[in-house]
Amino acid sequence: MKNTENGAKYRTKQREIMMRYLEGKPGVHVTAGDVCEYFKEQGAPIGQSTVYRQMEKLVDEGLLNKYILDANSPACFEYVSRDSHGTEGVCFHCKCEKCGKLIHLHCDELKEIANHLKGDHGFVLDPLRTVFYGMCEECANA
Amino acid sequence: MKNTENGAKYRTKQREIMMRYLEGKPGVHVTAGDVCEYFKEQGAPIGQSTVYRQMEKLVDEGLLNKYILDANSPACFEYVSRDSHGTEGVCFHCKCEKCGKLIHLHCDELKEIANHLKGDHGFVLDPLRTVFYGMCEECANA
DNA sequence: TTGCGTGCAAAGGTTTTGCATGGCA
DNA sequence: TGCCATGCAAAACCTTTGCACGCAA
């Protein structure tokens, strides 16, 4: 969809602050609004368009992942830690449609899905952007 | 998230027309706008709020599935054919992030994902609402 | 100095909501 | 008749865009 090379060219103050904030929240989902609020709390408000544009760049650079969990919920961004880059430690997401809980799964067996999709269907799965929907254990038992 | 019993109570004309339209498009993704347009073409315009509210009910009843493929794209609805209810013929969706193509997969092997998630993680997967993101064969080769 | 990044405001588009009216049972 | 469904308009919401200014290189 978006192929333009959109890498970082300038090292602005806003970008630095944003990066520090995101790095401090590995495995946590952050919305554009959260970032704006953080800046406001720091006494240095930021324009929302800057947040969206900078986030888009970070996604293009692979430093951030973007998840769309629900319609009419703001998009979630998550910092991609170094660990998640290797074959080990790939993180899958499960979203409970009943209670809304989000579960992070670190499971090697799920990597076979990717192999199967690739081998039998030629589809290269992006585990970082894929979300499994269903029901969590508690809700299923209830 | 939404637990209210929202079944069909009245059999209105709008609902009937909508159902006939959707039944005629199995395996096809339809947006709220598409439905509105169809009604207009039939010479009997419908209120958009009616479409959204009726769609929501149909989803609750399990007659329709709702997919959110992209941020800032309208939600897609797909009629759930009788065949998709059984264990056989469950349909998985793969969305190419590069060209935007949507692929329907009918693959028994993928059902093992559900078994694994249930057995090892207690998570009950809803294959009808889950979308795999990645790259299709053509884009991957390019 | 060049041109990318920022900020503000406004627009864009989808979806939801309030309220009065209409229609099914 | 009672209650749900409908329709219209307006609101809400997130996100994008236009344009002038500021700042990094």
mmCIF file of N, CA, C and O in Angstrom, chain A residues 1-3 66 68-71 75 94-101 103 105-107 109-110 113 116-118 120-127 129-138 140, chain B residues 1-3 66 68-71 75 94-101 103 105-107 109-110 113 116-118 120-127 129-138 140:
data_model
loop_
_atom_site.group_PDB
_atom_site.id
_atom_site.type_symbol
_atom_site.label_atom_id
_atom_site.label_comp_id
_atom_site.label_asym_id
_atom_site.label_seq_id
_atom_site.Cartn_x
_atom_site.Cartn_y
_atom_site.Cartn_z
ATOM 1 N N MET A 1 0.828 -1.194 0.000
ATOM 2 C CA MET A 1 0.000 0.000 0.000
ATOM 3 C C MET A 1 0.867 1.250 0.000
ATOM 4 O O MET A 1 0.690 2.176 -0.744
ATOM 5 N N LYS A 2 1.815 1.244 0.912
ATOM 6 C CA LYS A 2 2.659 2.418 1.040
ATOM 7 C C LYS A 2 4.110 2.001 0.824
ATOM 8 O O LYS A 2 4.722 1.338 1.639
ATOM 9 N N ASN A 3 4.635 2.355 -0.299
ATOM 10 C CA ASN A 3 5.969 1.884 -0.645
ATOM 11 C C ASN A 3 7.036 2.979 -0.580
ATOM 12 O O ASN A 3 8.218 2.707 -0.721
ATOM 13 N N LYS A 66 1.958 -1.277 13.987
ATOM 14 C CA LYS A 66 0.646 -0.659 14.090
ATOM 15 C C LYS A 66 -0.414 -1.745 14.079
ATOM 16 O O LYS A 66 -0.383 -2.635 13.240
ATOM 17 N N ILE A 68 -4.629 -2.541 14.285
ATOM 18 C CA ILE A 68 -6.002 -2.052 14.276
ATOM 19 C C ILE A 68 -6.843 -3.140 14.908
ATOM 20 O O ILE A 68 -7.134 -4.156 14.280
ATOM 21 N N LEU A 69 -7.212 -2.943 16.153
ATOM 22 C CA LEU A 69 -7.860 -4.005 16.910
ATOM 23 C C LEU A 69 -9.364 -3.979 16.758
ATOM 24 O O LEU A 69 -10.007 -5.004 16.673
ATOM 25 N N ASP A 70 -9.929 -2.803 16.754
ATOM 26 C CA ASP A 70 -11.372 -2.689 16.643
ATOM 27 C C ASP A 70 -11.698 -1.561 15.697
ATOM 28 O O ASP A 70 -10.924 -0.630 15.547
ATOM 29 N N ALA A 71 -12.883 -1.659 15.131
ATOM 30 C CA ALA A 71 -13.373 -0.497 14.417
ATOM 31 C C ALA A 71 -13.633 0.553 15.480
ATOM 32 O O ALA A 71 -13.950 0.253 16.619
ATOM 33 N N ALA A 75 -5.998 3.452 16.506
ATOM 34 C CA ALA A 75 -4.969 2.472 16.170
ATOM 35 C C ALA A 75 -3.957 2.378 17.309
ATOM 36 O O ALA A 75 -3.676 3.357 17.988
ATOM 37 N N CYS A 94 -3.422 -12.066 20.647
ATOM 38 C CA CYS A 94 -4.772 -12.586 20.676
ATOM 39 C C CYS A 94 -5.673 -11.556 21.342
ATOM 40 O O CYS A 94 -5.365 -11.076 22.433
ATOM 41 N N LYS A 95 -6.752 -11.259 20.682
ATOM 42 C CA LYS A 95 -7.682 -10.264 21.219
ATOM 43 C C LYS A 95 -8.999 -10.926 21.566
ATOM 44 O O LYS A 95 -9.623 -11.572 20.714
ATOM 45 N N CYS A 96 -9.395 -10.797 22.813
ATOM 46 C CA CYS A 96 -10.671 -11.376 23.235
ATOM 47 C C CYS A 96 -11.811 -10.456 22.816
ATOM 48 O O CYS A 96 -11.844 -9.289 23.197
ATOM 49 N N GLU A 97 -12.731 -11.026 22.062
ATOM 50 C CA GLU A 97 -13.829 -10.207 21.553
ATOM 51 C C GLU A 97 -14.890 -9.958 22.624
ATOM 52 O O GLU A 97 -15.781 -9.147 22.417
ATOM 53 N N LYS A 98 -14.786 -10.688 23.723
ATOM 54 C CA LYS A 98 -15.811 -10.537 24.747
ATOM 55 C C LYS A 98 -15.400 -9.503 25.794
ATOM 56 O O LYS A 98 -16.110 -8.556 26.041
ATOM 57 N N CYS A 99 -14.223 -9.702 26.381
ATOM 58 C CA CYS A 99 -13.812 -8.780 27.443
ATOM 59 C C CYS A 99 -12.819 -7.745 26.938
ATOM 60 O O CYS A 99 -12.458 -6.814 27.652
ATOM 61 N N GLY A 100 -12.353 -7.909 25.698
ATOM 62 C CA GLY A 100 -11.480 -6.904 25.126
ATOM 63 C C GLY A 100 -10.012 -7.061 25.490
ATOM 64 O O GLY A 100 -9.173 -6.279 25.041
ATOM 65 N N LYS A 101 -9.714 -8.074 26.303
ATOM 66 C CA LYS A 101 -8.337 -8.262 26.730
ATOM 67 C C LYS A 101 -7.426 -8.594 25.555
ATOM 68 O O LYS A 101 -7.825 -9.262 24.605
ATOM 69 N N ILE A 103 -3.864 -10.415 24.561
ATOM 70 C CA ILE A 103 -2.902 -11.377 25.091
ATOM 71 C C ILE A 103 -1.686 -11.441 24.182
ATOM 72 O O ILE A 103 -1.824 -11.575 22.960
ATOM 73 N N LEU A 105 1.413 -13.580 22.987
ATOM 74 C CA LEU A 105 1.879 -14.965 23.006
ATOM 75 C C LEU A 105 3.282 -15.068 22.414
ATOM 76 O O LEU A 105 3.528 -14.597 21.304
ATOM 77 N N HIS A 106 4.135 -15.670 23.174
ATOM 78 C CA HIS A 106 5.457 -15.978 22.631
ATOM 79 C C HIS A 106 5.506 -17.485 22.442
ATOM 80 O O HIS A 106 5.728 -18.224 23.389
ATOM 81 N N CYS A 107 5.267 -17.925 21.239
ATOM 82 C CA CYS A 107 5.082 -19.349 21.030
ATOM 83 C C CYS A 107 5.732 -19.786 19.725
ATOM 84 O O CYS A 107 5.388 -19.312 18.643
ATOM 85 N N GLU A 109 5.548 -22.654 18.354
ATOM 86 C CA GLU A 109 4.722 -23.520 17.532
ATOM 87 C C GLU A 109 3.914 -22.723 16.511
ATOM 88 O O GLU A 109 3.609 -23.196 15.419
ATOM 89 N N LEU A 110 3.595 -21.506 16.911
ATOM 90 C CA LEU A 110 2.807 -20.678 16.010
ATOM 91 C C LEU A 110 3.613 -20.264 14.778
ATOM 92 O O LEU A 110 3.058 -19.881 13.762
ATOM 93 N N ILE A 113 2.727 -21.846 11.535
ATOM 94 C CA ILE A 113 1.669 -21.274 10.703
ATOM 95 C C ILE A 113 2.300 -20.541 9.543
ATOM 96 O O ILE A 113 1.909 -20.702 8.388
ATOM 97 N N HIS A 116 3.650 -22.852 7.017
ATOM 98 C CA HIS A 116 2.607 -23.481 6.232
ATOM 99 C C HIS A 116 2.022 -22.515 5.200
ATOM 100 O O HIS A 116 1.855 -22.857 4.029
ATOM 101 N N LEU A 117 1.750 -21.318 5.649
ATOM 102 C CA LEU A 117 1.182 -20.326 4.731
ATOM 103 C C LEU A 117 2.131 -20.048 3.578
ATOM 104 O O LEU A 117 1.716 -19.903 2.433
ATOM 105 N N LYS A 118 3.406 -19.998 3.919
ATOM 106 C CA LYS A 118 4.403 -19.748 2.889
ATOM 107 C C LYS A 118 4.516 -20.933 1.931
ATOM 108 O O LYS A 118 4.429 -20.781 0.714
ATOM 109 N N ASP A 120 2.531 -23.726 1.442
ATOM 110 C CA ASP A 120 1.350 -24.234 0.736
ATOM 111 C C ASP A 120 0.538 -23.161 0.036
ATOM 112 O O ASP A 120 -0.240 -23.445 -0.867
ATOM 113 N N HIS A 121 0.700 -21.921 0.486
ATOM 114 C CA HIS A 121 -0.148 -20.894 -0.106
ATOM 115 C C HIS A 121 0.648 -19.707 -0.651
ATOM 116 O O HIS A 121 0.065 -18.760 -1.170
ATOM 117 N N GLY A 122 1.976 -19.765 -0.469
ATOM 118 C CA GLY A 122 2.802 -18.680 -0.998
ATOM 119 C C GLY A 122 2.600 -17.352 -0.301
ATOM 120 O O GLY A 122 3.002 -16.308 -0.795
ATOM 121 N N PHE A 123 1.979 -17.400 0.851
ATOM 122 C CA PHE A 123 1.692 -16.149 1.558
ATOM 123 C C PHE A 123 2.706 -15.938 2.678
ATOM 124 O O PHE A 123 2.887 -16.795 3.537
ATOM 125 N N VAL A 124 3.372 -14.797 2.663
ATOM 126 C CA VAL A 124 4.378 -14.490 3.677
ATOM 127 C C VAL A 124 3.710 -13.766 4.833
ATOM 128 O O VAL A 124 3.363 -12.586 4.734
ATOM 129 N N LEU A 125 3.540 -14.481 5.926
ATOM 130 C CA LEU A 125 2.831 -13.922 7.078
ATOM 131 C C LEU A 125 3.681 -12.892 7.805
ATOM 132 O O LEU A 125 4.888 -13.054 7.956
ATOM 133 N N ASP A 126 3.028 -11.839 8.238
ATOM 134 C CA ASP A 126 3.679 -10.848 9.091
ATOM 135 C C ASP A 126 3.100 -10.990 10.491
ATOM 136 O O ASP A 126 2.046 -10.462 10.795
ATOM 137 N N PRO A 127 3.785 -11.755 11.355
ATOM 138 C CA PRO A 127 3.209 -12.072 12.663
ATOM 139 C C PRO A 127 3.027 -10.832 13.526
ATOM 140 O O PRO A 127 2.176 -10.792 14.406
ATOM 141 N N ARG A 129 1.933 -8.028 12.697
ATOM 142 C CA ARG A 129 0.763 -7.196 12.400
ATOM 143 C C ARG A 129 -0.530 -8.000 12.393
ATOM 144 O O ARG A 129 -1.592 -7.496 12.124
ATOM 145 N N THR A 130 -0.397 -9.290 12.659
ATOM 146 C CA THR A 130 -1.575 -10.153 12.628
ATOM 147 C C THR A 130 -2.134 -10.331 14.031
ATOM 148 O O THR A 130 -1.380 -10.516 14.979
ATOM 149 N N VAL A 131 -3.426 -10.253 14.141
ATOM 150 C CA VAL A 131 -4.085 -10.410 15.429
ATOM 151 C C VAL A 131 -5.117 -11.535 15.335
ATOM 152 O O VAL A 131 -5.919 -11.560 14.404
ATOM 153 N N PHE A 132 -5.046 -12.432 16.283
ATOM 154 C CA PHE A 132 -6.036 -13.508 16.351
ATOM 155 C C PHE A 132 -7.212 -13.047 17.191
ATOM 156 O O PHE A 132 -7.025 -12.562 18.315
ATOM 157 N N TYR A 133 -8.406 -13.220 16.665
ATOM 158 C CA TYR A 133 -9.598 -12.848 17.404
ATOM 159 C C TYR A 133 -10.306 -14.089 17.926
ATOM 160 O O TYR A 133 -10.269 -15.136 17.288
ATOM 161 N N GLY A 134 -10.914 -13.934 19.070
ATOM 162 C CA GLY A 134 -11.626 -15.064 19.641
ATOM 163 C C GLY A 134 -12.015 -14.766 21.080
ATOM 164 O O GLY A 134 -12.351 -13.639 21.413
ATOM 165 N N MET A 135 -11.944 -15.807 21.922
ATOM 166 C CA MET A 135 -12.308 -15.642 23.313
ATOM 167 C C MET A 135 -11.218 -16.160 24.232
ATOM 168 O O MET A 135 -10.680 -17.246 24.019
ATOM 169 N N CYS A 136 -10.924 -15.396 25.249
ATOM 170 C CA CYS A 136 -9.899 -15.811 26.192
ATOM 171 C C CYS A 136 -10.447 -16.905 27.108
ATOM 172 O O CYS A 136 -11.645 -17.169 27.134
ATOM 173 N N GLU A 137 -9.533 -17.506 27.870
ATOM 174 C CA GLU A 137 -9.895 -18.656 28.686
ATOM 175 C C GLU A 137 -11.043 -18.350 29.653
ATOM 176 O O GLU A 137 -12.018 -19.098 29.735
ATOM 177 N N GLU A 138 -10.925 -17.246 30.357
ATOM 178 C CA GLU A 138 -11.948 -16.911 31.353
ATOM 179 C C GLU A 138 -13.320 -16.735 30.720
ATOM 180 O O GLU A 138 -14.313 -17.266 31.194
ATOM 181 N N ALA A 140 -14.329 -17.862 27.903
ATOM 182 C CA ALA A 140 -14.807 -19.112 27.311
ATOM 183 C C ALA A 140 -15.427 -20.003 28.384
ATOM 184 O O ALA A 140 -16.417 -20.702 28.137
ATOM 185 N N MET B 1 -17.226 -7.732 24.834
ATOM 186 C CA MET B 1 -17.473 -6.327 24.544
ATOM 187 C C MET B 1 -18.968 -6.068 24.479
ATOM 188 O O MET B 1 -19.516 -5.228 25.124
ATOM 189 N N LYS B 2 -19.621 -6.866 23.645
ATOM 190 C CA LYS B 2 -21.041 -6.651 23.428
ATOM 191 C C LYS B 2 -21.776 -7.932 23.754
ATOM 192 O O LYS B 2 -21.701 -8.905 23.026
ATOM 193 N N ASN B 3 -22.418 -7.929 24.869
ATOM 194 C CA ASN B 3 -23.046 -9.165 25.309
ATOM 195 C C ASN B 3 -24.558 -9.133 25.205
ATOM 196 O O ASN B 3 -25.215 -10.141 25.416
ATOM 197 N N LYS B 66 -17.851 -9.483 10.400
ATOM 198 C CA LYS B 66 -17.354 -8.124 10.221
ATOM 199 C C LYS B 66 -15.833 -8.154 10.227
ATOM 200 O O LYS B 66 -15.227 -8.742 11.117
ATOM 201 N N ILE B 68 -12.288 -5.785 9.857
ATOM 202 C CA ILE B 68 -11.659 -4.473 9.795
ATOM 203 C C ILE B 68 -10.295 -4.681 9.173
ATOM 204 O O ILE B 68 -9.374 -5.176 9.813
ATOM 205 N N LEU B 69 -10.184 -4.353 7.914
ATOM 206 C CA LEU B 69 -8.959 -4.683 7.186
ATOM 207 C C LEU B 69 -7.924 -3.584 7.282
ATOM 208 O O LEU B 69 -6.743 -3.841 7.397
ATOM 209 N N ASP B 70 -8.354 -2.355 7.219
ATOM 210 C CA ASP B 70 -7.433 -1.232 7.277
ATOM 211 C C ASP B 70 -8.035 -0.158 8.150
ATOM 212 O O ASP B 70 -9.241 -0.056 8.281
ATOM 213 N N ALA B 71 -7.148 0.643 8.716
ATOM 214 C CA ALA B 71 -7.647 1.832 9.361
ATOM 215 C C ALA B 71 -8.169 2.725 8.239
ATOM 216 O O ALA B 71 -7.702 2.673 7.109
ATOM 217 N N ALA B 75 -15.573 -0.685 7.280
ATOM 218 C CA ALA B 75 -15.595 -2.085 7.705
ATOM 219 C C ALA B 75 -16.254 -2.937 6.631
ATOM 220 O O ALA B 75 -17.143 -2.489 5.928
ATOM 221 N N CYS B 94 -6.469 -13.842 4.183
ATOM 222 C CA CYS B 94 -5.128 -13.279 4.154
ATOM 223 C C CYS B 94 -5.173 -11.958 3.406
ATOM 224 O O CYS B 94 -5.710 -11.885 2.302
ATOM 225 N N LYS B 95 -4.628 -10.945 4.011
ATOM 226 C CA LYS B 95 -4.644 -9.617 3.407
ATOM 227 C C LYS B 95 -3.218 -9.202 3.066
ATOM 228 O O LYS B 95 -2.344 -9.190 3.934
ATOM 229 N N CYS B 96 -2.980 -8.916 1.800
ATOM 230 C CA CYS B 96 -1.645 -8.469 1.389
ATOM 231 C C CYS B 96 -1.474 -6.993 1.727
ATOM 232 O O CYS B 96 -2.259 -6.161 1.284
ATOM 233 N N GLU B 97 -0.443 -6.709 2.485
ATOM 234 C CA GLU B 97 -0.236 -5.331 2.915
ATOM 235 C C GLU B 97 0.383 -4.479 1.814
ATOM 236 O O GLU B 97 0.466 -3.271 1.936
ATOM 237 N N LYS B 98 0.817 -5.140 0.776
ATOM 238 C CA LYS B 98 1.481 -4.385 -0.285
ATOM 239 C C LYS B 98 0.491 -3.992 -1.381
ATOM 240 O O LYS B 98 0.352 -2.832 -1.705
ATOM 241 N N CYS B 99 -0.198 -4.986 -1.932
ATOM 242 C CA CYS B 99 -1.114 -4.684 -3.035
ATOM 243 C C CYS B 99 -2.554 -4.594 -2.560
ATOM 244 O O CYS B 99 -3.437 -4.204 -3.320
ATOM 245 N N GLY B 100 -2.791 -4.946 -1.308
ATOM 246 C CA GLY B 100 -4.141 -4.792 -0.785
ATOM 247 C C GLY B 100 -5.075 -5.946 -1.098
ATOM 248 O O GLY B 100 -6.224 -5.949 -0.671
ATOM 249 N N LYS B 101 -4.580 -6.920 -1.824
ATOM 250 C CA LYS B 101 -5.427 -8.044 -2.214
ATOM 251 C C LYS B 101 -5.883 -8.855 -1.000
ATOM 252 O O LYS B 101 -5.156 -9.008 -0.033
ATOM 253 N N ILE B 103 -7.206 -12.577 0.178
ATOM 254 C CA ILE B 103 -7.234 -13.959 -0.264
ATOM 255 C C ILE B 103 -8.077 -14.794 0.687
ATOM 256 O O ILE B 103 -7.910 -14.717 1.906
ATOM 257 N N LEU B 105 -8.846 -18.408 2.062
ATOM 258 C CA LEU B 105 -8.223 -19.725 2.135
ATOM 259 C C LEU B 105 -9.170 -20.730 2.765
ATOM 260 O O LEU B 105 -9.695 -20.503 3.848
ATOM 261 N N HIS B 106 -9.342 -21.826 2.072
ATOM 262 C CA HIS B 106 -10.091 -22.928 2.665
ATOM 263 C C HIS B 106 -9.085 -24.032 2.936
ATOM 264 O O HIS B 106 -8.700 -24.756 2.031
ATOM 265 N N CYS B 107 -8.646 -24.111 4.164
ATOM 266 C CA CYS B 107 -7.528 -24.995 4.457
ATOM 267 C C CYS B 107 -7.728 -25.679 5.784
ATOM 268 O O CYS B 107 -7.827 -25.034 6.822
ATOM 269 N N GLU B 109 -5.656 -27.529 7.313
ATOM 270 C CA GLU B 109 -4.466 -27.535 8.157
ATOM 271 C C GLU B 109 -4.459 -26.345 9.112
ATOM 272 O O GLU B 109 -3.944 -26.407 10.220
ATOM 273 N N LEU B 110 -5.076 -25.282 8.642
ATOM 274 C CA LEU B 110 -5.095 -24.087 9.483
ATOM 275 C C LEU B 110 -5.979 -24.283 10.714
ATOM 276 O O LEU B 110 -5.861 -23.557 11.690
ATOM 277 N N ILE B 113 -4.301 -24.623 14.015
ATOM 278 C CA ILE B 113 -3.959 -23.429 14.781
ATOM 279 C C ILE B 113 -4.945 -23.264 15.909
ATOM 280 O O ILE B 113 -4.583 -23.045 17.066
ATOM 281 N N HIS B 116 -4.374 -25.730 18.607
ATOM 282 C CA HIS B 116 -3.201 -25.407 19.407
ATOM 283 C C HIS B 116 -3.484 -24.261 20.375
ATOM 284 O O HIS B 116 -3.165 -24.320 21.563
ATOM 285 N N LEU B 117 -4.119 -23.215 19.845
ATOM 286 C CA LEU B 117 -4.421 -22.058 20.686
ATOM 287 C C LEU B 117 -5.329 -22.459 21.840
ATOM 288 O O LEU B 117 -5.150 -22.000 22.971
ATOM 289 N N LYS B 118 -6.275 -23.320 21.544
ATOM 290 C CA LYS B 118 -7.195 -23.768 22.581
ATOM 291 C C LYS B 118 -6.466 -24.636 23.595
ATOM 292 O O LYS B 118 -6.532 -24.399 24.801
ATOM 293 N N ASP B 120 -3.113 -25.230 24.207
ATOM 294 C CA ASP B 120 -1.932 -24.732 24.919
ATOM 295 C C ASP B 120 -2.109 -23.360 25.532
ATOM 296 O O ASP B 120 -1.371 -22.964 26.428
ATOM 297 N N HIS B 121 -3.077 -22.600 25.014
ATOM 298 C CA HIS B 121 -3.207 -21.236 25.520
ATOM 299 C C HIS B 121 -4.612 -20.910 26.004
ATOM 300 O O HIS B 121 -4.868 -19.802 26.468
ATOM 301 N N GLY B 122 -5.517 -21.877 25.879
ATOM 302 C CA GLY B 122 -6.872 -21.653 26.362
ATOM 303 C C GLY B 122 -7.633 -20.603 25.575
ATOM 304 O O GLY B 122 -8.668 -20.107 26.012
ATOM 305 N N PHE B 123 -7.130 -20.281 24.401
ATOM 306 C CA PHE B 123 -7.767 -19.231 23.615
ATOM 307 C C PHE B 123 -8.612 -19.847 22.504
ATOM 308 O O PHE B 123 -8.112 -20.641 21.699
ATOM 309 N N VAL B 124 -9.880 -19.486 22.478
ATOM 310 C CA VAL B 124 -10.795 -20.025 21.474
ATOM 311 C C VAL B 124 -10.794 -19.113 20.247
ATOM 312 O O VAL B 124 -11.367 -18.027 20.262
ATOM 313 N N LEU B 125 -10.140 -19.582 19.213
ATOM 314 C CA LEU B 125 -9.992 -18.758 18.013
ATOM 315 C C LEU B 125 -11.292 -18.647 17.237
ATOM 316 O O LEU B 125 -12.051 -19.604 17.117
ATOM 317 N N ASP B 126 -11.543 -17.459 16.735
ATOM 318 C CA ASP B 126 -12.676 -17.244 15.834
ATOM 319 C C ASP B 126 -12.121 -17.016 14.434
ATOM 320 O O ASP B 126 -11.756 -15.906 14.078
ATOM 321 N N PRO B 127 -12.058 -18.106 13.643
ATOM 322 C CA PRO B 127 -11.388 -18.007 12.340
ATOM 323 C C PRO B 127 -12.108 -17.044 11.403
ATOM 324 O O PRO B 127 -11.500 -16.486 10.499
ATOM 325 N N ARG B 129 -13.285 -14.225 12.017
ATOM 326 C CA ARG B 129 -13.025 -12.798 12.251
ATOM 327 C C ARG B 129 -11.550 -12.476 12.265
ATOM 328 O O ARG B 129 -11.136 -11.345 12.471
ATOM 329 N N THR B 130 -10.740 -13.491 12.077
ATOM 330 C CA THR B 130 -9.302 -13.279 12.129
ATOM 331 C C THR B 130 -8.743 -13.100 10.729
ATOM 332 O O THR B 130 -9.116 -13.815 9.811
ATOM 333 N N VAL B 131 -7.878 -12.153 10.585
ATOM 334 C CA VAL B 131 -7.257 -11.876 9.295
ATOM 335 C C VAL B 131 -5.743 -11.965 9.423
ATOM 336 O O VAL B 131 -5.161 -11.384 10.338
ATOM 337 N N PHE B 132 -5.150 -12.726 8.530
ATOM 338 C CA PHE B 132 -3.689 -12.809 8.499
ATOM 339 C C PHE B 132 -3.142 -11.701 7.608
ATOM 340 O O PHE B 132 -3.586 -11.545 6.467
ATOM 341 N N TYR B 133 -2.186 -10.962 8.115
ATOM 342 C CA TYR B 133 -1.569 -9.906 7.331
ATOM 343 C C TYR B 133 -0.185 -10.339 6.868
ATOM 344 O O TYR B 133 0.513 -11.062 7.569
ATOM 345 N N GLY B 134 0.178 -9.888 5.703
ATOM 346 C CA GLY B 134 1.490 -10.227 5.181
ATOM 347 C C GLY B 134 1.591 -9.841 3.720
ATOM 348 O O GLY B 134 1.075 -8.821 3.302
ATOM 349 N N MET B 135 2.277 -10.698 2.955
ATOM 350 C CA MET B 135 2.467 -10.402 1.541
ATOM 351 C C MET B 135 2.060 -11.585 0.686
ATOM 352 O O MET B 135 2.416 -12.724 0.982
ATOM 353 N N CYS B 136 1.342 -11.304 -0.385
ATOM 354 C CA CYS B 136 0.913 -12.367 -1.279
ATOM 355 C C CYS B 136 2.083 -12.833 -2.139
ATOM 356 O O CYS B 136 3.137 -12.201 -2.170
ATOM 357 N N GLU B 137 1.864 -13.933 -2.834
ATOM 358 C CA GLU B 137 2.939 -14.568 -3.584
ATOM 359 C C GLU B 137 3.580 -13.611 -4.594
ATOM 360 O O GLU B 137 4.793 -13.474 -4.648
ATOM 361 N N GLU B 138 2.735 -12.948 -5.362
ATOM 362 C CA GLU B 138 3.262 -12.065 -6.403
ATOM 363 C C GLU B 138 4.113 -10.947 -5.814
ATOM 364 O O GLU B 138 5.212 -10.657 -6.283
ATOM 365 N N ALA B 140 5.571 -10.878 -2.957
ATOM 366 C CA ALA B 140 6.766 -11.408 -2.312
ATOM 367 C C ALA B 140 7.857 -11.691 -3.342
ATOM 368 O O ALA B 140 9.044 -11.507 -3.075
#
